[in-house]
mmCIF file with all atom_site columns, C-alpha atoms in Angstrom:
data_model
loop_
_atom_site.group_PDB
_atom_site.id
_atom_site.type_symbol
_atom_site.label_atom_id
_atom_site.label_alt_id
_atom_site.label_comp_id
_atom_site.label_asym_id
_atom_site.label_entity_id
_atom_site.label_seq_id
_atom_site.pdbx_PDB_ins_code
_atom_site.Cartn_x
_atom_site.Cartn_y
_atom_site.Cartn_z
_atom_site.occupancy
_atom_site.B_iso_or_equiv
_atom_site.pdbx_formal_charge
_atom_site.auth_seq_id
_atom_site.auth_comp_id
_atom_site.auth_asym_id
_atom_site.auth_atom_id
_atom_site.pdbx_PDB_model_num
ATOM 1   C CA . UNK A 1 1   ? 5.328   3.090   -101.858 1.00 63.00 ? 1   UNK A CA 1
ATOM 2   C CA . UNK A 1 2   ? 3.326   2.525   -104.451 1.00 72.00 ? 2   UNK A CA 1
ATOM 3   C CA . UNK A 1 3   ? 3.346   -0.790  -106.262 1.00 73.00 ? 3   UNK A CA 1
ATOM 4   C CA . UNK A 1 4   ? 1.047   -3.031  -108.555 1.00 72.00 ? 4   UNK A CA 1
ATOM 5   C CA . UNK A 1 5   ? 3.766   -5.947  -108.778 1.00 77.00 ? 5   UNK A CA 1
ATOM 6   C CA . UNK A 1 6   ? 2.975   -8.180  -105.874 1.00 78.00 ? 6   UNK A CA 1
ATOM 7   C CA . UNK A 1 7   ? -0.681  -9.097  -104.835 1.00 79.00 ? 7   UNK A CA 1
ATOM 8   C CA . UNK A 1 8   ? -0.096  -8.136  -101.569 1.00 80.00 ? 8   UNK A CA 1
ATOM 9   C CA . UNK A 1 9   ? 0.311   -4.406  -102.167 1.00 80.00 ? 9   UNK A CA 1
ATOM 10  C CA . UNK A 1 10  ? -2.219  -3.821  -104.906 1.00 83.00 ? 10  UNK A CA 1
ATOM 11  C CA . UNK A 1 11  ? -4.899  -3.083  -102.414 1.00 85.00 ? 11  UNK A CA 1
ATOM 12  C CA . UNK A 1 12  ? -3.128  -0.842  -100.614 1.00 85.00 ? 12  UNK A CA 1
ATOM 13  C CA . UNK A 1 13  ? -1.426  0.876   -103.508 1.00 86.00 ? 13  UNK A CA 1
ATOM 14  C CA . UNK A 1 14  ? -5.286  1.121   -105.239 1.00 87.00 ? 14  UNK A CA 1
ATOM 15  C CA . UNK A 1 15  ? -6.807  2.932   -101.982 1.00 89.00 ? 15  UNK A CA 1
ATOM 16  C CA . UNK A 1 16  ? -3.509  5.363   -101.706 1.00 89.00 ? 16  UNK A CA 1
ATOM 17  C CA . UNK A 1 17  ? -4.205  6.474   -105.622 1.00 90.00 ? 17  UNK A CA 1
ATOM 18  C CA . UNK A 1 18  ? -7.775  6.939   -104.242 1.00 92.00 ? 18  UNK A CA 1
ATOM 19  C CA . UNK A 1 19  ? -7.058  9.101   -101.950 1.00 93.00 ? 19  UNK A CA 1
ATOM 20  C CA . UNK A 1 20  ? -4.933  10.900  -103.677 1.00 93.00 ? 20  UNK A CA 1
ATOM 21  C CA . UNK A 1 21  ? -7.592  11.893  -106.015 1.00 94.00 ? 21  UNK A CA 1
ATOM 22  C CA . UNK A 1 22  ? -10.297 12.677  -103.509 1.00 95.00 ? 22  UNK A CA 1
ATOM 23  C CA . UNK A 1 23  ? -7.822  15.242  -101.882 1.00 95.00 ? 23  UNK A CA 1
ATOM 24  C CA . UNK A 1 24  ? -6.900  16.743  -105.372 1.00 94.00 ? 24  UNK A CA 1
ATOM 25  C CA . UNK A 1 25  ? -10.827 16.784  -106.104 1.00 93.00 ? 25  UNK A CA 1
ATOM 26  C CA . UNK A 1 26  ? -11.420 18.633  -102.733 1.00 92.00 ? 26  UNK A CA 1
ATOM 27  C CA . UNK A 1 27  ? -8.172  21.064  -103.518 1.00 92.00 ? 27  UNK A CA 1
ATOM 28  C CA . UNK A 1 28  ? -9.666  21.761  -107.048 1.00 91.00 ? 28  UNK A CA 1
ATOM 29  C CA . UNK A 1 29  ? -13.169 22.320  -105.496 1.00 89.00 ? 29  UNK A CA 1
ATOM 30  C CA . UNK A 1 30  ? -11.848 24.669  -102.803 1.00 88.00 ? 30  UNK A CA 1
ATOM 31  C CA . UNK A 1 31  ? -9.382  26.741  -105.607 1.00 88.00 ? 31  UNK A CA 1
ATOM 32  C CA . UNK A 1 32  ? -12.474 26.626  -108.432 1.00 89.00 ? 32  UNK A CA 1
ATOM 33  C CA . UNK A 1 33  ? -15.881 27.515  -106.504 1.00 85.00 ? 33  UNK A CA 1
ATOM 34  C CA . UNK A 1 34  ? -16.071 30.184  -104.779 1.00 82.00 ? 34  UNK A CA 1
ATOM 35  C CA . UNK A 1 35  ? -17.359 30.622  -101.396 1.00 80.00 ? 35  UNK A CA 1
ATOM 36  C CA . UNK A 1 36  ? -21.082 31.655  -100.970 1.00 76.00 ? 36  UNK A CA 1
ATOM 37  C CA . UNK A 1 37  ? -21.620 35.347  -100.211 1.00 80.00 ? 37  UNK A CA 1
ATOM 38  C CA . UNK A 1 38  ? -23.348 37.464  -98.136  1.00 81.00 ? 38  UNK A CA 1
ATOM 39  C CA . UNK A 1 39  ? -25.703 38.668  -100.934 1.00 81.00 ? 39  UNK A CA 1
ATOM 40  C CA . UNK A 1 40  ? -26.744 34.884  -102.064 1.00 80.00 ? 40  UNK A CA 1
ATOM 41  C CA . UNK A 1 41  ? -27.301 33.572  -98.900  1.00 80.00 ? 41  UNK A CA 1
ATOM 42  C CA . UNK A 1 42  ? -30.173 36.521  -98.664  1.00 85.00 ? 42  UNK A CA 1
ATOM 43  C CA . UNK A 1 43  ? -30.961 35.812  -102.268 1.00 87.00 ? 43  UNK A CA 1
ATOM 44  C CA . UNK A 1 44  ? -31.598 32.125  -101.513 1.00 87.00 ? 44  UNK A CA 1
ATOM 45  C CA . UNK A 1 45  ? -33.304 32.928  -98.518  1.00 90.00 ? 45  UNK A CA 1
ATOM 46  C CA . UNK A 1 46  ? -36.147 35.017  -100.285 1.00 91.00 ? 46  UNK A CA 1
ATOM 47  C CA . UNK A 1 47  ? -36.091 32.952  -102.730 1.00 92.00 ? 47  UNK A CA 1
ATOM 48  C CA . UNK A 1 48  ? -37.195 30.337  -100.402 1.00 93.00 ? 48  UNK A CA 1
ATOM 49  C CA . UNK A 1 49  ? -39.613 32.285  -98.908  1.00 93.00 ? 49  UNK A CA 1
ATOM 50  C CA . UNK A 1 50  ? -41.298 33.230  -101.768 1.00 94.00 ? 50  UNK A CA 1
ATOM 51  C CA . UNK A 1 51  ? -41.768 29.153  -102.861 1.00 95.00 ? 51  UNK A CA 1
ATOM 52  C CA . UNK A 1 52  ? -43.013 28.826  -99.529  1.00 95.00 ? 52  UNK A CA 1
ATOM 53  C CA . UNK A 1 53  ? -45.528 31.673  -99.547  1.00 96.00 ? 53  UNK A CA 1
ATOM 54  C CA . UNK A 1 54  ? -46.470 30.479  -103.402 1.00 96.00 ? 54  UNK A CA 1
ATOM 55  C CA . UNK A 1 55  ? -47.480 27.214  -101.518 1.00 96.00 ? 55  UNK A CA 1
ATOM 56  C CA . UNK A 1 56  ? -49.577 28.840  -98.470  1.00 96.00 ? 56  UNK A CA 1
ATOM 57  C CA . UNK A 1 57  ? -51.378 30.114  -101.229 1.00 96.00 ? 57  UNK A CA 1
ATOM 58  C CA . UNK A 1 58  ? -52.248 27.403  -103.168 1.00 96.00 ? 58  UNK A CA 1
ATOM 59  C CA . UNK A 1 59  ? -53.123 25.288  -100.076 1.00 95.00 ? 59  UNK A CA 1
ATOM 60  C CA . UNK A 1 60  ? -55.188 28.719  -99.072  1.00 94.00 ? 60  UNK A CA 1
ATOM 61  C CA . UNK A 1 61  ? -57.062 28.349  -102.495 1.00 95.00 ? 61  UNK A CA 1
ATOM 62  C CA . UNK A 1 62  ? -57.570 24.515  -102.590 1.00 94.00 ? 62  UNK A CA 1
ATOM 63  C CA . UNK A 1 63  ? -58.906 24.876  -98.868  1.00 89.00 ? 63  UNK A CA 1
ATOM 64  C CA . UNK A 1 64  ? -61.258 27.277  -99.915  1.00 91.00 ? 64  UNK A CA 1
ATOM 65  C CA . UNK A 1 65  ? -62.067 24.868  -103.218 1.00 91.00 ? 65  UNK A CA 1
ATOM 66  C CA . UNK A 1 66  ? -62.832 22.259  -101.160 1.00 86.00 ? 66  UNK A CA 1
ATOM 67  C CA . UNK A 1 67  ? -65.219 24.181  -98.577  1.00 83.00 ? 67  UNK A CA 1
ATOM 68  C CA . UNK A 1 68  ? -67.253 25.283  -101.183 1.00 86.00 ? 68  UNK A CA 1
ATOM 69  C CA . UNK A 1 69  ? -67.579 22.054  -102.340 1.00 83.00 ? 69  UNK A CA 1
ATOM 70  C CA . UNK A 1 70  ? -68.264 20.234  -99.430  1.00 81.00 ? 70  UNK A CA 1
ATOM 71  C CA . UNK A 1 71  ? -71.138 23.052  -97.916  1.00 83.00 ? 71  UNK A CA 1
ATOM 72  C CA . UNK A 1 72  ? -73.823 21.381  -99.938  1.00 82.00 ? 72  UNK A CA 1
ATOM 73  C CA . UNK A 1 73  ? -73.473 18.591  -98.284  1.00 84.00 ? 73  UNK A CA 1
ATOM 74  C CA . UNK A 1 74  ? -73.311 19.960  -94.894  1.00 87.00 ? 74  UNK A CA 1
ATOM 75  C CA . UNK A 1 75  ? -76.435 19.540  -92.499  1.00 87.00 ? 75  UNK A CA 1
ATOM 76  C CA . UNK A 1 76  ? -77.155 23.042  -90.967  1.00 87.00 ? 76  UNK A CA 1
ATOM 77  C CA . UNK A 1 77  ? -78.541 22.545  -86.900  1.00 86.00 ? 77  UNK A CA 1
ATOM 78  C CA . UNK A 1 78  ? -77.580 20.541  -83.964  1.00 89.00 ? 78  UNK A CA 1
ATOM 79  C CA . UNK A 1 79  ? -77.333 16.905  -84.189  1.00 88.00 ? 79  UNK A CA 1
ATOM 80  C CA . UNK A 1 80  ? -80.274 16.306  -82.988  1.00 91.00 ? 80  UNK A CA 1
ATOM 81  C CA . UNK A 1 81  ? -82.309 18.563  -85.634  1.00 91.00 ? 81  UNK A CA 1
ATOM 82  C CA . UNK A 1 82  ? -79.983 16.524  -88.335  1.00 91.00 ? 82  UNK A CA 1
ATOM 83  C CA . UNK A 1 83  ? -80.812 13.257  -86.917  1.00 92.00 ? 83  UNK A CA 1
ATOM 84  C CA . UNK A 1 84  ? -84.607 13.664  -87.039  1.00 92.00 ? 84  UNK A CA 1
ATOM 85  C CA . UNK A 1 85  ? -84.511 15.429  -90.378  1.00 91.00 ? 85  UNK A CA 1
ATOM 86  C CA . UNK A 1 86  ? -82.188 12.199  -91.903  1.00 91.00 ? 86  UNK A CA 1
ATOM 87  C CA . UNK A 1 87  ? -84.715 9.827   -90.161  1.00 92.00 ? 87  UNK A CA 1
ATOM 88  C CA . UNK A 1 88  ? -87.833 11.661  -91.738  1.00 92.00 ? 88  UNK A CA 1
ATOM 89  C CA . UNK A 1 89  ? -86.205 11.701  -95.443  1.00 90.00 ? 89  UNK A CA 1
ATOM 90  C CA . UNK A 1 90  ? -85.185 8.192   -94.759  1.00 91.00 ? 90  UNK A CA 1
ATOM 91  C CA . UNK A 1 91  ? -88.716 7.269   -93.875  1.00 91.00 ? 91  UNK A CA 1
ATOM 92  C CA . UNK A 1 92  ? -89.559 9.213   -97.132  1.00 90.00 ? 92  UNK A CA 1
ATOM 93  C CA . UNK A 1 93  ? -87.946 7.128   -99.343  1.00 88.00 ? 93  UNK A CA 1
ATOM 94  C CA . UNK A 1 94  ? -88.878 3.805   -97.972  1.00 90.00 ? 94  UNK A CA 1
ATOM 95  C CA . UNK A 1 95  ? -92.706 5.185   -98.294  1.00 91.00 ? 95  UNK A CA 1
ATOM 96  C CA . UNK A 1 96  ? -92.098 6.177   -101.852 1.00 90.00 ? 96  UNK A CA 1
ATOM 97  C CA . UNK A 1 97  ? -90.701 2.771   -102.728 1.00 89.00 ? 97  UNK A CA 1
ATOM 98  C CA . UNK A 1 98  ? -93.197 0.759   -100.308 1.00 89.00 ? 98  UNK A CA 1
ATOM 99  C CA . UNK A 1 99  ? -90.212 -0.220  -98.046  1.00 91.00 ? 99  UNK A CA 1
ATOM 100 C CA . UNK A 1 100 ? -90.266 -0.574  -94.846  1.00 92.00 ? 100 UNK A CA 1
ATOM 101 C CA . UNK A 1 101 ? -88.106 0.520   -92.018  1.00 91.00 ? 101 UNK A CA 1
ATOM 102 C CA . UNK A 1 102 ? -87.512 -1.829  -89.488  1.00 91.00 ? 102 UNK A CA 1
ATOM 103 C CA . UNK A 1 103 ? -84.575 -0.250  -87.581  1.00 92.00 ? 103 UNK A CA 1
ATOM 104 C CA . UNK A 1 104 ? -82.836 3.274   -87.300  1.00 93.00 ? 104 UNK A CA 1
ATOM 105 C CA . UNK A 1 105 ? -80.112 3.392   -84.612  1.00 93.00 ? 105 UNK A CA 1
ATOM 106 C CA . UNK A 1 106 ? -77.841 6.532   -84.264  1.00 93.00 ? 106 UNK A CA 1
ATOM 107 C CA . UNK A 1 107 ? -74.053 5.881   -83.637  1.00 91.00 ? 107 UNK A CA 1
ATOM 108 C CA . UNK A 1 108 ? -71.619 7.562   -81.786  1.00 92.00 ? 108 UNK A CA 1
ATOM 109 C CA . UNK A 1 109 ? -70.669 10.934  -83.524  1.00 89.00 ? 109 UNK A CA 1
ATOM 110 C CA . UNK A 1 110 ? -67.336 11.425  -84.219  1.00 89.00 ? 110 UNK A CA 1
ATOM 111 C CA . UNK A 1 111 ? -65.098 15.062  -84.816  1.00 89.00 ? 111 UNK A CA 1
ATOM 112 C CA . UNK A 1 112 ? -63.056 14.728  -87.527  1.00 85.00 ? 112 UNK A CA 1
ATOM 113 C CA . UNK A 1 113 ? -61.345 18.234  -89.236  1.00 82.00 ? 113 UNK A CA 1
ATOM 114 C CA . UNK A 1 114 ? -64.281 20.965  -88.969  1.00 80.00 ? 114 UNK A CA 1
ATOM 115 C CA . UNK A 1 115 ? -67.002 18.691  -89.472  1.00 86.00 ? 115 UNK A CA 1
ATOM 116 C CA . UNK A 1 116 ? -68.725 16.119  -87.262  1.00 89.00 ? 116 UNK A CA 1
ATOM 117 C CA . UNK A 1 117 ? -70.113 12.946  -88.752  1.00 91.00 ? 117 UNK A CA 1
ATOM 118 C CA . UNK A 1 118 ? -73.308 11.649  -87.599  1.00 93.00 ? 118 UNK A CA 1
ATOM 119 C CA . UNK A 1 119 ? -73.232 8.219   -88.477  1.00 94.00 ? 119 UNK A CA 1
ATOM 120 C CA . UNK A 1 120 ? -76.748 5.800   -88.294  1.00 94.00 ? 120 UNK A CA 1
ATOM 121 C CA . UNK A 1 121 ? -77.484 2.199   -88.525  1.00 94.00 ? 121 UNK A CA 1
ATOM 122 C CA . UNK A 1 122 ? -80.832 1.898   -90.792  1.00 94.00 ? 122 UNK A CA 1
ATOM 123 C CA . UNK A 1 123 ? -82.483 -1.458  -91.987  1.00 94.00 ? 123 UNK A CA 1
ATOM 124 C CA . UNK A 1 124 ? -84.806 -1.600  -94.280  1.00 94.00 ? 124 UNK A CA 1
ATOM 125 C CA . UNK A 1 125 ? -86.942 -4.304  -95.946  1.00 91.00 ? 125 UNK A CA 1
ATOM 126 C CA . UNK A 1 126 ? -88.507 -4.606  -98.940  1.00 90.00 ? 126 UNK A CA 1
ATOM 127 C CA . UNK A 1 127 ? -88.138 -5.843  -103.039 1.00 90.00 ? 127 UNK A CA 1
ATOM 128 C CA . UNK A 1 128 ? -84.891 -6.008  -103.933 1.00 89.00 ? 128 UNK A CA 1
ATOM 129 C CA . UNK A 1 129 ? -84.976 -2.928  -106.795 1.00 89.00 ? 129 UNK A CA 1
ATOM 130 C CA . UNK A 1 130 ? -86.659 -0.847  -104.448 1.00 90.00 ? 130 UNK A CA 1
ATOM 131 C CA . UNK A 1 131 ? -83.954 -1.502  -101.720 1.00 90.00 ? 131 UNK A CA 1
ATOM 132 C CA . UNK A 1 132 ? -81.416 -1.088  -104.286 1.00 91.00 ? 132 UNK A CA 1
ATOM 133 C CA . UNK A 1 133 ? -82.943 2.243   -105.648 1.00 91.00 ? 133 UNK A CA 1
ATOM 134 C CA . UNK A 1 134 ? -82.945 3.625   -102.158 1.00 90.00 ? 134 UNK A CA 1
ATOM 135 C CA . UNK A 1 135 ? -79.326 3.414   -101.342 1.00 90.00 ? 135 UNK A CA 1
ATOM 136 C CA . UNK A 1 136 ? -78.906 4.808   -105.234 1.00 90.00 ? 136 UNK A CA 1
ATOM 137 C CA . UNK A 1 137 ? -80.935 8.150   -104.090 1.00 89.00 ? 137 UNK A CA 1
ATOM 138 C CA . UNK A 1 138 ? -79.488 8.170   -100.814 1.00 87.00 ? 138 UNK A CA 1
ATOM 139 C CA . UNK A 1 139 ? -75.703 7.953   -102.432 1.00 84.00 ? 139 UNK A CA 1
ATOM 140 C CA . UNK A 1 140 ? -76.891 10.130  -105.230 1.00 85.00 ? 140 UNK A CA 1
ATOM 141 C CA . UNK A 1 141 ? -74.723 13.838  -105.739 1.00 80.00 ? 141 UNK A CA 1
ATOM 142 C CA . UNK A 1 142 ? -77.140 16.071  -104.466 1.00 81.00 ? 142 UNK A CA 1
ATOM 143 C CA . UNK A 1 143 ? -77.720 13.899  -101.556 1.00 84.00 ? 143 UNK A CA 1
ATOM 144 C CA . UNK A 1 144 ? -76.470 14.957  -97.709  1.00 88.00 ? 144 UNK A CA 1
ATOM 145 C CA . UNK A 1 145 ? -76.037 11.767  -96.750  1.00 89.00 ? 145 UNK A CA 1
ATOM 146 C CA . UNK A 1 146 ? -73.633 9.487   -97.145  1.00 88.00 ? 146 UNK A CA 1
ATOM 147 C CA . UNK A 1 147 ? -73.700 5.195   -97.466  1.00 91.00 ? 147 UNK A CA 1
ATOM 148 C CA . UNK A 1 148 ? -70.928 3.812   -95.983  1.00 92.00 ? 148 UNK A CA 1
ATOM 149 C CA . UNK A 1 149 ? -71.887 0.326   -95.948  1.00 92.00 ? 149 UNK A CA 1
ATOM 150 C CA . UNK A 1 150 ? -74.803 -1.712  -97.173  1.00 92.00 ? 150 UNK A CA 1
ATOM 151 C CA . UNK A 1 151 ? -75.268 -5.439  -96.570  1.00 92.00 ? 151 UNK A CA 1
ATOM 152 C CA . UNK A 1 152 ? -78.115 -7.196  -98.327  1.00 90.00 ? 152 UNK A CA 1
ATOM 153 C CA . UNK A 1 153 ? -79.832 -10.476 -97.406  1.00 89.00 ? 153 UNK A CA 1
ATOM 154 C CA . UNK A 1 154 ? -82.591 -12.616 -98.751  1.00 84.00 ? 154 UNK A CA 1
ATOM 155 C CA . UNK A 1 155 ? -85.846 -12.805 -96.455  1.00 67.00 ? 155 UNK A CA 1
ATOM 156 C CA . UNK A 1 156 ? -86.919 -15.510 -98.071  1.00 66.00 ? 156 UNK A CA 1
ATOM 157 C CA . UNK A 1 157 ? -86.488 -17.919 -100.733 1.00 66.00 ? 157 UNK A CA 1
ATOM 158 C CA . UNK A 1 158 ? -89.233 -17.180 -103.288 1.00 68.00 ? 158 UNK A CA 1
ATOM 159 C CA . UNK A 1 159 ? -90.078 -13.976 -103.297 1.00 73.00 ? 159 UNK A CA 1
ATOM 160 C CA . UNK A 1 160 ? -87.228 -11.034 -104.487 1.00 75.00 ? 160 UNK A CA 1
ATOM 161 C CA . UNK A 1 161 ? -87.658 -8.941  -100.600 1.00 86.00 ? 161 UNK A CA 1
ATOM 162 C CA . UNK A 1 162 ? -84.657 -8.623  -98.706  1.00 89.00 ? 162 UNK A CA 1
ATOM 163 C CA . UNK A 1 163 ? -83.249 -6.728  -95.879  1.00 90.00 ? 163 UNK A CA 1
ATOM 164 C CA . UNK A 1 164 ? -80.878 -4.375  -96.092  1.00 91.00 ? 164 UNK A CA 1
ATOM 165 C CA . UNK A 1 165 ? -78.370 -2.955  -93.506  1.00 93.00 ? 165 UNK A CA 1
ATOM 166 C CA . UNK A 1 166 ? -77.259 0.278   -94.092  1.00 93.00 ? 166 UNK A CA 1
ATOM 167 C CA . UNK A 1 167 ? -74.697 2.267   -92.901  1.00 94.00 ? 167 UNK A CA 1
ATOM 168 C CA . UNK A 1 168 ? -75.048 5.957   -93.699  1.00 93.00 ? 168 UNK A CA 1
ATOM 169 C CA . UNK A 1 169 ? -73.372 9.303   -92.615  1.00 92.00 ? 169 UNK A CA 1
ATOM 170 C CA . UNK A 1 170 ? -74.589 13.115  -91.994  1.00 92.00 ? 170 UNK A CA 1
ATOM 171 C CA . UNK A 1 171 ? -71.968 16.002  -91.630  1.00 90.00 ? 171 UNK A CA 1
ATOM 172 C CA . UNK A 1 172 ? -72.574 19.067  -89.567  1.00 90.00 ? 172 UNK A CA 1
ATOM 173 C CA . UNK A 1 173 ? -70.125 21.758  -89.635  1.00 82.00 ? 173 UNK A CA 1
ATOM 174 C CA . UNK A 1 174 ? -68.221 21.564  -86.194  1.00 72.00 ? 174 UNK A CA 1
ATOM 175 C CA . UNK A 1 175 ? -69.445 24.986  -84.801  1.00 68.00 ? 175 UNK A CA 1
ATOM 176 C CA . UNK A 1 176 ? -72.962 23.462  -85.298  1.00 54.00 ? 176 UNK A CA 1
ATOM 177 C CA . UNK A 1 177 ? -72.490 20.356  -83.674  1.00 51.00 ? 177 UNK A CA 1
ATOM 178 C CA . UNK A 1 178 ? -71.504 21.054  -79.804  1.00 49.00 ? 178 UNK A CA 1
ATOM 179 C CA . UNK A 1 179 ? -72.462 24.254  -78.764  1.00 46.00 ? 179 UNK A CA 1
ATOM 180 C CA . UNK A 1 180 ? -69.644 26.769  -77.838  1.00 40.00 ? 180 UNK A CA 1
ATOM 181 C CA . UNK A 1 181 ? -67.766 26.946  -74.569  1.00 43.00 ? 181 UNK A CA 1
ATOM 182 C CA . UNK A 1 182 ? -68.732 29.478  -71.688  1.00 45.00 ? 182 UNK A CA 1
ATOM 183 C CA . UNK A 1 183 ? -66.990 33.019  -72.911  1.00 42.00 ? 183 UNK A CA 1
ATOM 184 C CA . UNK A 1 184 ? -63.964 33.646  -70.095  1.00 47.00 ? 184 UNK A CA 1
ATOM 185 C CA . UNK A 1 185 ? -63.114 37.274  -69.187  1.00 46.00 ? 185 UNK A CA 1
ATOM 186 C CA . UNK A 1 186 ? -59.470 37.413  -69.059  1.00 47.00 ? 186 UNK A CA 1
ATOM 187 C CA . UNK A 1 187 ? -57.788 39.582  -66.412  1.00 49.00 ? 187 UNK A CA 1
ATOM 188 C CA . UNK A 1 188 ? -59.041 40.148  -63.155  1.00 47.00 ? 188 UNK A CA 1
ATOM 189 C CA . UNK A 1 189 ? -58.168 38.340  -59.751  1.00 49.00 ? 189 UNK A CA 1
ATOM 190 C CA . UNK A 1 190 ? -59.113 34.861  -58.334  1.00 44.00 ? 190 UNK A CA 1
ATOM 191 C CA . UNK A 1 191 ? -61.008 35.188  -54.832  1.00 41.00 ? 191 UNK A CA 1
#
């Protein structure tokens, strides 16, 4: 029964009106909607499949954004080629500044997502502008190589020269990078 008089039965008596209303919302739901049919089901279906082929689409389009954007900055040749080309325009700039380069040391590459990075350890010595205008025309936009990292010290006290560590990057498309696995024929019988 139902009653608000005592204390003892008002918490009871509140969750029984409670329920009461969650069954008549679930009777009014189940008399007032009606059931899906056959014909929206398929409708939401395509409809999904059409927000879902919208966004293959896009991603298709911003994939192919970004490759042409990225390309420029691509090495072409094995990592080798790449490695001796970013040493000799590394050894261009330092001339051009009167820098000098006191150590190049290629890293381990790594394969990330269609590209391969070539990373190299490079110190250089020198003034402190021309250091700093080097890493400037190495980071620059129509530069392949990129600075991940550059730690400066003093050489000495009076004088502005300092050495630089720098940590710098080449990408190679991934195809250029290792060369391709042995073709397999398929079929035929093992002996």
């Amino acid at each position: 029964m139902i009653s608000f008089k005592h204390r003892n039965d008002r918490l009871p008596s509140a969750l029984i009106l409670l329920s009461i209303a969650v069954l008549a919302g679930t009777l009014g739901y189940m008399l007032l909607v009606p059931p899906p049919s056959a014909a929206g089901v398929v409708a939401g279906r395509e409809r999904s499949r059409r927000q879902l082929e919208q966004e293959i689409a896009r991603a298709t389009k911003r994939t192919e954004e970004v490759r042409k954007a990225v390309k420029p900055r691509l090495w072409q040749g094995n990592a080798e080629a790449v490695t001796a080309a970013v040493l000799k325009q590394l050894t261009e700039q330092a001339a051009r500044r009167s820098l000098r380069i006191t150590a190049f040391r290629p890293q381990r590459s790594q394969a990330l997502e269609g590209i391969t990075e070539l990373p190299f350890s490079v110190q250089i010595s020198g003034p402190y502008a021309a250091v700093r205008a080097t890493v400037a025309a190495l980071d620059a936009a129509g530069s392949k190589l990129a600075v991940r990292s550059v730690q400066v010290a003093s050489s000495d006290g009076e004088t502005s020269a300092v050495t630089a560590t720098l940590g710098v990057s080449a990408y190679i498309a991934a195809a250029d990078a290792a060369p391709a696995p042995p073709a397999r024929g398929t079929g035929g019988t093992r002996g």
